[in-house]
Coordinates of C-alpha atoms in Angstrom, one line a residue:
M1 CA -47.1 31.4 98.1
N2 CA -43.4 30.4 98.4
G3 CA -43.7 26.7 98.3
T4 CA -43.8 26.3 102.1
P5 CA -47.1 25.6 103.9
A6 CA -48.6 28.8 105.2
V7 CA -51.4 27.2 107.0
A8 CA -51.1 24.0 109.0
P9 CA -54.0 21.6 108.7
S10 CA -54.9 22.1 112.3
Q11 CA -55.3 25.9 111.6
V12 CA -57.7 25.5 108.7
P13 CA -61.2 26.6 109.8
P14 CA -63.6 23.7 109.9
S15 CA -65.7 25.3 107.1
V16 CA -64.4 28.2 105.1
A17 CA -66.8 27.9 102.1
Q18 CA -70.3 29.0 102.1
G19 CA -72.2 25.9 103.1
G20 CA -69.1 23.8 102.4
Q21 CA -67.5 20.9 104.2
P22 CA -64.2 21.1 106.2
F23 CA -61.1 20.5 104.1
P24 CA -59.5 17.0 104.4
T25 CA -56.9 16.7 107.1
L26 CA -53.3 15.8 106.2
P27 CA -52.9 12.0 105.8
E28 CA -50.2 10.9 108.1
E29 CA -49.0 8.0 105.9
R30 CA -47.9 10.3 102.9
D31 CA -44.2 11.0 102.4
A32 CA -42.6 14.4 102.9
L33 CA -42.9 15.6 99.3
E34 CA -46.5 14.7 99.0
S35 CA -47.1 16.2 102.4
R36 CA -45.8 19.6 101.1
G37 CA -48.1 19.3 98.0
W38 CA -51.1 18.6 100.2
H39 CA -50.2 21.4 102.6
L40 CA -50.0 23.8 99.6
L41 CA -53.3 22.4 98.2
I42 CA -55.1 23.2 101.4
E43 CA -53.6 26.7 101.4
I44 CA -54.8 27.4 97.9
L45 CA -58.2 26.1 98.6
H46 CA -58.4 28.2 101.7
D47 CA -57.4 31.3 99.7
L48 CA -59.8 30.6 96.9
R49 CA -62.8 30.1 99.2
S50 CA -61.9 33.0 101.4
G51 CA -61.7 35.3 98.4
A52 CA -58.0 36.1 98.7
V53 CA -57.4 34.5 95.3
Q54 CA -60.0 34.3 92.5
L55 CA -60.5 31.6 89.9
P56 CA -59.5 32.6 86.3
G57 CA -62.5 34.3 84.7
A58 CA -64.6 34.2 87.9
G59 CA -65.1 38.0 87.9
Q60 CA -67.2 38.2 84.8
L61 CA -68.4 34.9 83.5
N62 CA -70.0 35.7 80.1
T63 CA -71.8 32.4 79.1
G64 CA -72.1 33.3 75.4
P65 CA -71.1 30.6 72.9
F66 CA -67.9 32.5 71.7
K67 CA -66.0 32.4 75.0
H68 CA -63.0 30.6 73.6
I69 CA -62.8 32.3 70.2
G70 CA -59.9 34.7 70.1
S71 CA -61.0 36.8 67.2
R72 CA -62.8 39.9 68.3
L73 CA -64.5 40.2 64.9
L74 CA -66.0 36.8 65.1
K75 CA -67.2 37.5 68.6
V76 CA -68.9 40.8 67.5
A77 CA -70.4 39.0 64.5
G78 CA -71.6 36.2 66.7
Y79 CA -73.4 38.5 69.1
Y80 CA -75.0 40.4 66.3
G81 CA -76.1 37.1 64.7
T82 CA -77.4 36.0 68.1
Y83 CA -79.4 39.2 68.4
I84 CA -80.9 38.8 65.0
G85 CA -81.6 35.2 65.8
I86 CA -83.5 36.2 68.9
L87 CA -85.7 38.6 66.8
V88 CA -86.3 35.9 64.2
C89 CA -87.2 33.4 66.8
G90 CA -89.6 35.8 68.4
I91 CA -91.4 36.4 65.1
V92 CA -91.5 32.7 64.2
T93 CA -92.7 31.4 67.6
A94 CA -95.5 33.9 67.6
G95 CA -97.0 32.0 64.7
L96 CA -96.9 28.6 66.3
A97 CA -100.4 28.9 67.9
T98 CA -103.0 27.1 65.9
D99 CA -106.3 27.6 67.8
S100 CA -107.7 27.4 71.3
T101 CA -109.9 24.4 70.9
A102 CA -110.1 21.8 73.7
L103 CA -111.6 18.4 74.2
S104 CA -114.3 18.0 76.8
T105 CA -113.7 15.2 79.2
I106 CA -116.4 15.7 81.9
P107 CA -117.1 12.4 83.7
S108 CA -120.9 13.2 84.0
C109 CA -121.2 13.4 80.1
G110 CA -124.3 11.6 78.9
V111 CA -128.0 11.7 78.0
Y112 CA -130.3 12.1 81.0
M113 CA -134.0 11.5 81.4
P114 CA -136.4 11.5 84.4
S115 CA -136.0 8.5 86.5
K116 CA -138.2 5.4 86.1
N117 CA -139.4 6.0 89.7
T118 CA -141.6 8.8 88.4
T119 CA -145.3 8.1 88.6
G120 CA -146.4 9.1 85.0
P121 CA -146.0 11.5 82.1
S122 CA -147.3 14.4 84.1
T123 CA -144.7 14.0 86.8
A124 CA -141.9 13.6 84.2
L125 CA -143.2 16.8 82.6
Q126 CA -143.0 18.6 85.9
M127 CA -139.5 17.4 86.5
S128 CA -138.4 18.7 83.1
I129 CA -139.7 22.2 83.6
P130 CA -136.6 23.7 85.5
Y131 CA -134.1 22.5 82.9
E132 CA -136.3 23.2 79.9
T133 CA -137.0 26.7 81.1
S134 CA -133.4 27.4 81.7
A135 CA -132.4 26.0 78.3
Q136 CA -135.0 28.1 76.5
I137 CA -133.9 31.3 78.3
Y138 CA -130.2 30.7 77.6
S139 CA -130.8 29.8 74.0
A140 CA -132.8 33.0 73.4
K141 CA -130.2 35.1 75.2
Y142 CA -127.3 33.6 73.2
A143 CA -129.2 34.0 69.9
H144 CA -130.0 37.6 70.7
D145 CA -126.4 38.5 71.9
C146 CA -124.3 36.4 69.5
Y147 CA -126.1 35.6 66.2
H148 CA -126.0 39.0 64.7
T149 CA -122.8 40.4 66.1
Y150 CA -119.0 40.3 65.3
N151 CA -116.6 37.5 66.0
G152 CA -115.0 37.7 69.5
A153 CA -118.0 39.5 71.1
D154 CA -118.1 39.2 74.9
G155 CA -119.9 36.0 75.9
C156 CA -119.9 34.5 72.4
N157 CA -116.5 32.7 72.4
F158 CA -117.3 29.2 73.9
F159 CA -118.5 27.4 70.8
I160 CA -116.3 26.3 67.9
K161 CA -118.4 28.5 65.6
R162 CA -120.2 31.5 67.1
S163 CA -123.4 30.8 65.1
I164 CA -125.0 28.5 62.6
N165 CA -125.5 30.3 59.3
Y166 CA -128.9 30.5 57.7
T167 CA -130.7 32.2 54.8
T168 CA -134.2 33.8 54.7
T169 CA -136.7 33.7 51.8
H170 CA -139.6 36.2 51.8
N171 CA -142.8 35.6 49.9
A172 CA -142.2 31.8 50.2
S173 CA -144.7 29.2 49.4
C174 CA -147.4 28.5 52.0
P175 CA -146.5 25.3 53.8
F176 CA -150.2 24.4 54.1
T177 CA -153.1 24.3 51.8
D178 CA -153.0 27.7 50.1
Y179 CA -156.1 29.2 51.6
M180 CA -154.8 28.5 55.1
C181 CA -152.2 31.2 54.8
H182 CA -153.4 34.7 55.6
G183 CA -151.8 36.3 52.6
G184 CA -152.3 33.5 50.1
A185 CA -150.1 31.0 48.3
S186 CA -146.8 33.1 48.5
S187 CA -147.0 34.9 51.8
A188 CA -144.8 32.9 54.0
V189 CA -141.3 33.4 55.2
A190 CA -138.8 30.5 55.0
F191 CA -135.5 29.9 56.8
T192 CA -132.9 27.2 56.0
T193 CA -129.4 26.5 57.2
G194 CA -128.4 24.4 54.2
P195 CA -126.0 21.6 55.0
V196 CA -124.2 22.1 58.3
N197 CA -121.2 19.8 59.2
A198 CA -121.5 18.5 62.7
R199 CA -117.9 19.6 63.3
S200 CA -119.1 23.2 63.3
I201 CA -121.1 22.6 66.5
G202 CA -118.2 21.0 68.2
I203 CA -118.6 17.3 67.4
N204 CA -115.2 15.6 67.0
A205 CA -115.0 12.4 65.0
P206 CA -112.9 11.0 62.1
K207 CA -116.0 11.3 59.9
T208 CA -118.8 13.8 60.7
Y209 CA -122.3 13.9 59.4
E210 CA -124.3 16.9 58.2
F211 CA -127.6 18.2 59.4
K212 CA -130.1 20.8 58.0
R213 CA -132.8 22.9 59.6
D214 CA -135.8 24.2 57.6
T215 CA -138.7 26.3 59.0
T216 CA -141.5 28.0 57.2
C217 CA -143.9 30.4 59.0
S218 CA -147.1 32.1 58.1
P219 CA -150.1 33.9 59.7
L220 CA -153.2 31.7 59.3
N221 CA -156.6 32.4 58.0
M222 CA -158.6 33.7 60.9
N223 CA -162.2 33.8 59.5
E224 CA -165.3 32.5 61.1
S225 CA -164.6 28.9 60.0
F226 CA -161.7 28.7 62.4
I227 CA -162.4 31.3 65.1
Q228 CA -165.9 31.2 66.6
L229 CA -167.5 33.5 69.2
S230 CA -169.9 32.7 72.0
K231 CA -171.4 35.3 74.3
S232 CA -172.7 35.4 77.8
S233 CA -173.9 38.3 80.0
S234 CA -170.4 39.1 81.3
E235 CA -167.9 37.6 78.8
Y236 CA -167.0 36.7 75.3
T237 CA -165.4 33.3 74.5
F238 CA -163.4 32.7 71.4
S239 CA -162.7 29.1 70.4
Y240 CA -160.1 28.3 67.8
H241 CA -160.8 25.3 65.5
Y242 CA -157.5 24.4 64.0
G243 CA -157.6 20.9 65.4
S244 CA -158.5 19.0 68.5
G245 CA -156.7 18.2 71.7
D246 CA -156.9 16.9 75.2
S247 CA -157.3 20.3 76.8
F248 CA -160.3 21.7 74.8
G249 CA -161.8 18.7 73.1
D250 CA -163.1 19.5 69.6
H251 CA -161.1 22.8 69.3
S252 CA -157.5 23.8 69.8
W253 CA -157.6 26.7 72.2
E254 CA -159.9 29.4 73.6
T255 CA -159.7 32.8 75.1
K256 CA -162.2 34.9 77.1
T257 CA -162.7 38.6 76.9
Y258 CA -164.4 40.3 79.8
G259 CA -166.5 43.5 79.8
S260 CA -163.9 45.5 81.6
D261 CA -160.1 45.9 81.3
I262 CA -159.8 47.4 84.8
G263 CA -156.8 46.0 86.7
R264 CA -155.3 44.2 83.6
S265 CA -151.6 44.9 82.9
P266 CA -150.5 45.6 79.3
S267 CA -149.1 42.3 78.0
Y268 CA -149.5 39.5 75.4
L269 CA -151.4 36.4 76.1
V270 CA -149.7 33.5 74.2
G271 CA -150.6 29.9 73.7
A272 CA -148.5 27.3 71.9
L273 CA -149.3 23.8 70.6
R274 CA -147.2 21.3 68.7
S275 CA -148.3 18.4 66.4
G276 CA -147.3 14.9 67.1
G277 CA -148.9 14.3 70.6
E278 CA -152.1 14.2 72.4
A279 CA -152.1 18.0 73.2
W280 CA -152.9 18.9 69.6
D281 CA -154.0 17.0 66.5
P282 CA -154.1 19.5 63.6
I283 CA -156.9 19.6 61.1
P284 CA -155.9 18.0 57.7
E285 CA -155.0 21.3 56.2
L286 CA -152.4 21.9 58.8
Q287 CA -150.9 18.4 59.0
P288 CA -147.2 18.6 58.5
P289 CA -145.3 16.5 55.9
A290 CA -143.7 13.3 57.1
G291 CA -140.7 14.0 59.3
S292 CA -141.9 17.5 60.2
T293 CA -143.8 19.1 63.0
T294 CA -146.2 22.1 63.1
T295 CA -146.2 24.6 65.9
I296 CA -149.2 26.9 66.2
L297 CA -149.1 30.2 68.3
F298 CA -152.1 32.2 69.6
I299 CA -151.2 35.8 70.4
L300 CA -153.6 38.2 72.1
P301 CA -152.6 41.7 73.0
Q302 CA -154.2 42.9 76.3
K303 CA -154.7 46.5 77.0
I304 CA -151.7 47.6 75.0
Y305 CA -151.6 51.1 73.6
Y306 CA -149.4 51.4 70.5
T307 CA -147.7 54.6 69.6
A308 CA -148.1 53.9 65.8
P309 CA -150.7 52.2 63.7
S310 CA -150.0 48.8 62.2
D311 CA -151.7 46.5 59.7
D312 CA -149.4 43.5 60.7
P313 CA -151.7 40.4 60.6
I314 CA -150.3 39.2 64.0
F315 CA -149.8 42.6 65.7
P316 CA -152.5 44.8 64.3
A317 CA -153.2 48.3 65.7
T318 CA -155.9 50.0 63.8
R319 CA -158.3 51.7 66.3
L320 CA -157.3 55.3 67.0
R321 CA -157.9 56.4 70.6
Y322 CA -157.1 59.6 72.6
L323 CA -156.6 59.3 76.3
P324 CA -158.2 62.0 78.5
N325 CA -155.9 65.1 78.9
W326 CA -153.4 63.5 76.6
E327 CA -152.7 65.0 73.2
T328 CA -150.7 62.1 71.8
P329 CA -152.8 59.6 69.8
Y330 CA -152.6 55.8 70.5
W331 CA -153.8 52.8 68.5
L332 CA -155.4 49.7 69.9
Y333 CA -156.1 46.2 68.5
N334 CA -159.6 46.3 67.3
G335 CA -160.5 42.6 67.6
G336 CA -161.2 40.5 70.6
H337 CA -159.7 37.2 69.5
A338 CA -156.1 36.1 69.3
T339 CA -154.2 36.2 66.1
V340 CA -152.7 32.9 64.8
L341 CA -149.2 32.2 63.5
A342 CA -148.1 28.7 62.5
C343 CA -144.6 27.3 61.6
V344 CA -143.5 24.0 60.0
D345 CA -140.2 22.6 61.2
R346 CA -138.0 19.9 59.6
T347 CA -134.7 18.7 60.9
S348 CA -132.8 16.2 58.8
W349 CA -129.4 14.6 58.5
R350 CA -127.3 12.9 55.8
D351 CA -124.0 11.1 55.3
P352 CA -122.1 13.3 52.9
Y353 CA -119.8 10.4 51.9
Q354 CA -122.7 8.1 50.9
G355 CA -124.8 9.8 48.2
G356 CA -126.1 12.7 50.3
D357 CA -129.8 11.7 50.7
W358 CA -131.5 13.6 53.5
H359 CA -133.2 11.6 56.3
S360 CA -135.5 12.6 59.2
L361 CA -134.4 12.1 62.8
T362 CA -136.5 8.9 63.0
V363 CA -134.2 7.2 60.4
S364 CA -131.1 5.4 61.7
P365 CA -128.0 5.1 59.5
A366 CA -126.4 2.0 58.1
P367 CA -124.1 0.3 60.7
I368 CA -121.1 2.5 61.5
K369 CA -118.0 0.5 62.1
D370 CA -115.7 3.1 63.6
S371 CA -116.7 3.6 67.3
H372 CA -115.6 7.2 67.4
T373 CA -117.6 8.1 64.3
R374 CA -120.6 6.2 65.7
G375 CA -120.3 8.2 69.0
G376 CA -120.2 11.5 67.1
F377 CA -123.3 10.6 65.1
W378 CA -125.4 9.7 68.1
L379 CA -124.2 12.8 69.9
L380 CA -125.5 14.8 67.0
M381 CA -128.9 13.0 66.9
N382 CA -129.5 13.6 70.6
S383 CA -128.6 17.3 70.1
L384 CA -131.2 17.8 67.4
C385 CA -134.2 16.6 69.4
N386 CA -135.3 20.0 70.6
T387 CA -134.5 22.2 67.7
N388 CA -138.0 23.4 66.7
I389 CA -140.1 26.5 67.2
Y390 CA -142.2 24.9 70.0
S391 CA -139.1 24.1 72.1
T392 CA -138.0 27.7 71.9
L393 CA -141.0 29.2 73.7
S394 CA -143.2 26.5 75.3
R395 CA -141.9 27.6 78.8
R396 CA -141.5 31.3 78.0
L397 CA -144.6 32.0 75.9
A398 CA -145.0 35.9 75.9
G399 CA -141.5 36.3 77.1
A400 CA -140.3 34.8 73.8
L401 CA -141.8 37.7 71.8
D402 CA -139.8 40.7 70.8
A403 CA -143.0 42.7 70.9
Q404 CA -143.3 41.9 74.6
Q405 CA -139.9 43.6 75.2
Q406 CA -141.2 46.7 73.5
I407 CA -143.9 47.4 76.2
T408 CA -143.0 50.3 78.4
G409 CA -145.6 51.2 81.1
F410 CA -149.0 51.1 79.5
S411 CA -147.8 51.5 75.9
S412 CA -145.7 49.8 73.3
L413 CA -142.8 51.3 71.4
P414 CA -143.3 51.2 67.6
L415 CA -143.1 47.8 66.2
A416 CA -141.6 46.7 62.9
Q417 CA -143.7 47.0 59.8
E418 CA -143.8 43.2 59.5
Q419 CA -143.4 42.4 63.2
W420 CA -144.5 38.8 62.7
K421 CA -141.4 38.2 60.5
V422 CA -139.2 39.6 63.3
E423 CA -140.8 37.2 65.7
A424 CA -140.4 34.2 63.3
T425 CA -136.8 35.1 62.7
Q426 CA -136.0 35.3 66.4
L427 CA -137.7 32.0 67.1
F428 CA -135.8 30.3 64.3
V429 CA -132.4 31.6 65.4
T430 CA -133.2 30.6 69.0
S431 CA -133.9 27.1 67.7
L432 CA -130.4 27.0 66.1
A433 CA -128.8 28.2 69.4
R434 CA -130.6 25.4 71.1
I435 CA -128.7 22.9 69.1
Q436 CA -125.4 24.4 70.2
L437 CA -126.6 24.5 73.8
D438 CA -127.9 20.9 73.8
V439 CA -124.7 19.4 72.4
K440 CA -122.7 21.3 75.0
N441 CA -125.0 20.2 77.9
I442 CA -124.9 16.6 76.9
A443 CA -121.1 16.6 76.6
R444 CA -120.8 18.3 80.0
G445 CA -123.4 16.3 81.8
V446 CA -125.4 19.4 82.9
L447 CA -128.6 17.4 83.6
A448 CA -126.7 15.2 86.1
G449 CA -127.2 18.1 88.5
Y450 CA -131.0 18.2 88.2
P451 CA -132.9 16.1 90.8
G452 CA -134.8 13.0 89.5
Y453 CA -132.7 12.5 86.4
R454 CA -130.8 9.4 85.6
K455 CA -128.2 8.6 82.9
M456 CA -129.6 6.7 79.9
P457 CA -127.9 4.1 77.8
T458 CA -127.0 5.2 74.3
K459 CA -126.3 3.4 71.1
A460 CA -122.7 4.4 71.2
D461 CA -120.1 6.0 73.4
I462 CA -121.0 9.6 72.8
C463 CA -118.6 10.9 75.4
K464 CA -115.2 9.6 74.3
N465 CA -113.4 12.7 72.9
T466 CA -116.4 13.7 70.9
Y467 CA -116.9 17.3 71.9
L468 CA -114.7 20.3 71.1
F469 CA -115.1 23.8 72.5
M470 CA -113.1 27.0 72.7
S471 CA -110.9 27.2 75.8
D472 CA -110.4 30.4 77.7
G473 CA -106.8 31.5 78.1
W474 CA -105.1 28.5 76.4
V475 CA -103.9 27.9 72.9
N476 CA -102.8 24.9 70.9
V477 CA -99.5 24.8 69.1
N478 CA -98.2 22.6 66.3
R479 CA -96.1 20.0 68.1
S480 CA -93.6 19.1 65.4
V481 CA -93.1 22.6 64.2
S482 CA -92.7 23.8 67.8
L483 CA -89.9 21.3 68.5
A484 CA -88.2 22.2 65.2
I485 CA -88.2 25.9 66.0
L486 CA -88.3 26.3 69.8
I487 CA -85.2 24.1 70.6
P488 CA -82.7 26.0 68.4
C489 CA -84.4 29.3 69.4
L490 CA -84.0 28.4 73.1
V491 CA -80.4 27.5 72.6
I492 CA -79.8 30.9 71.0
V493 CA -81.6 32.8 73.7
V494 CA -79.9 30.9 76.6
F495 CA -76.4 31.2 75.2
A496 CA -77.0 34.9 74.3
I497 CA -77.9 35.9 77.8
P498 CA -74.9 37.5 79.5
I499 CA -74.7 36.4 83.1
N500 CA -72.5 38.1 85.7
S501 CA -71.2 35.4 88.0
E502 CA -70.7 37.9 90.8
Q503 CA -74.5 38.3 90.9
I504 CA -75.0 34.6 91.2
V505 CA -74.7 32.5 94.3
M506 CA -73.2 29.3 92.8
P507 CA -74.1 26.1 94.5
D508 CA -71.3 25.1 96.9
W509 CA -70.6 21.8 95.2
I510 CA -70.0 23.5 91.9
F511 CA -67.7 26.2 93.3
G512 CA -65.9 23.7 95.6
C513 CA -65.1 21.1 92.9
Y514 CA -64.0 23.7 90.4
A515 CA -61.7 25.3 93.0
E516 CA -60.3 22.0 93.9
G517 CA -59.6 21.2 90.3
F518 CA -57.8 24.5 89.8
A519 CA -55.8 24.0 93.0
L520 CA -54.7 20.5 92.0
G521 CA -53.6 21.8 88.6
T522 CA -51.6 24.6 90.4
V523 CA -49.9 22.2 92.8
S524 CA -48.8 19.9 89.9
K525 CA -46.5 22.7 88.7
I526 CA -44.4 22.8 91.8
E527 CA -40.9 21.5 90.9
V528 CA -40.0 20.0 94.2
L529 CA -42.8 17.4 93.9
G530 CA -42.1 14.0 92.6
E531 CA -43.0 13.3 89.0
K532 CA -45.6 10.7 90.0
T533 CA -47.2 13.1 92.4
K534 CA -47.2 16.0 89.9
R535 CA -48.8 13.7 87.2
V536 CA -51.5 12.6 89.6
F537 CA -52.2 16.2 90.7
E538 CA -52.3 17.4 87.0
E539 CA -54.5 14.7 85.6
T540 CA -56.9 14.8 88.5
G541 CA -57.0 18.6 88.5
N542 CA -57.7 18.8 84.7
G543 CA -60.4 16.1 85.0
I544 CA -62.1 17.9 87.9
Q545 CA -62.0 21.2 86.1
R546 CA -63.6 19.8 82.9
G547 CA -66.3 18.1 84.8
C548 CA -67.0 21.1 87.0
W549 CA -67.0 23.5 84.0
A550 CA -69.7 21.3 82.4
A551 CA -71.7 21.4 85.6
K552 CA -71.4 25.2 85.8
R553 CA -72.4 25.5 82.2
W554 CA -75.6 23.5 82.7
F555 CA -76.3 25.4 85.9
L556 CA -76.1 28.7 84.1
T557 CA -78.1 27.3 81.2
L558 CA -80.8 26.3 83.5
L559 CA -80.7 29.8 85.0
G560 CA -80.9 31.2 81.5
V561 CA -84.0 29.1 80.7
I562 CA -85.7 30.3 83.8
R563 CA -84.9 33.9 83.0
A564 CA -86.1 33.4 79.4
L565 CA -89.4 31.9 80.5
F566 CA -90.2 34.1 83.4

């Protein structure tokens, strides 16, 4: 450029920048010197936008923080320091995750019961069967898959804690009058969880209460005083006198044995009764202590050939038998009546902050002032209602037995030496899993989807941020530590990313304003211009360049953030 206008305003293309607006036309009212400056400004802008002239540093825009430091040593040290900073940030930020717990906020959360429109207890019972069956099956499956496995096992990662811990005591004291237990005063097996904090099953409250589950099981005395036989021409009837009930009058249960087993499939016939209702009123020797319940099971093997003998009191196999044309021996149950197993359950709670006395579920606490704590307590109480042996198998019966799963064809795989303890353990563990399931189902309002159920009022808001579970694919981070670490680390990462401006399509408004600022600064150096005009061009050009450099810096920073994140 020689100081004379190379391009007249009328010759400037209407839009020479990518997406830009036409350059301003020459103002007619300006004097001759200013007109020359404006003509030159238009020419410079045209050359800049057409690529004939490049802005200083536009070829390789390195956006690192040491652009204006002249010392090469400092620049190298700075980049190495930035590299090390990135490595340190990567290590530190990896430890920001705390856990993957989440709060349940399902609108349908609540306790549901059969609607008042039901016609009576029998109808309400029928309505409860689908959910109760589903709950028992799920609890048993979860207990089987997750209670004796490793942390992180597939399908076992929803609850805050995978399982509720418990201990087992063999040769425990008989929970009934001593002679009622088949093996005597010290022949039972006992299970206890010890104190369990409600937080471990997902209850979220400022102050959480504790609960405890205790179960003791034993085979019962099965002599003629309790099991009586009556015969007819075609069948044998056994009646079991462990109490009375509305189904069999003066006895608890009965089974019939016919003269032929033809057509009968190998299986177990199972009956279950629970104290505390009209269905069964136990004899005095089997009455449970206050705050406890007794569940009695009648188990009768039908046409099952065992591959090994057994003197287990509940699963005996003592009669040897050879099948025709079959060299392998089998053993059968030699009696015609069912064997009898009974368990006593107790579920209790306590306030660990107020003396620690244990209470049954029928005892309410002293008034709880904090509404969040009160909601957590009543969520716990509603979750403990079905944690007993009866509620683990009343809808599954034989399907609840491990022994039933060992039947293959007409025979049974060998059972454990003390198979009744295997069954008692499995039932107890299932009752623990039922606690975890019920608290989850209340918090997530599962029963709202079952026909005929309505939401019941509760003594507290049990749904307001009271249930925690393990989320899938999300993690929590420490907020304050995250801000203290991530912000400086993000700055280091963004300013350390070299960005080639030739590979970036800058927004037209950024390129345009930066070019105009540079052009104005160039025009201000022309000697022929008046001092006033030169000063205006210089100050305006410098101001525009500073503003546009900041805009470009933020644009490239935003681009760096996007690259760093994605």
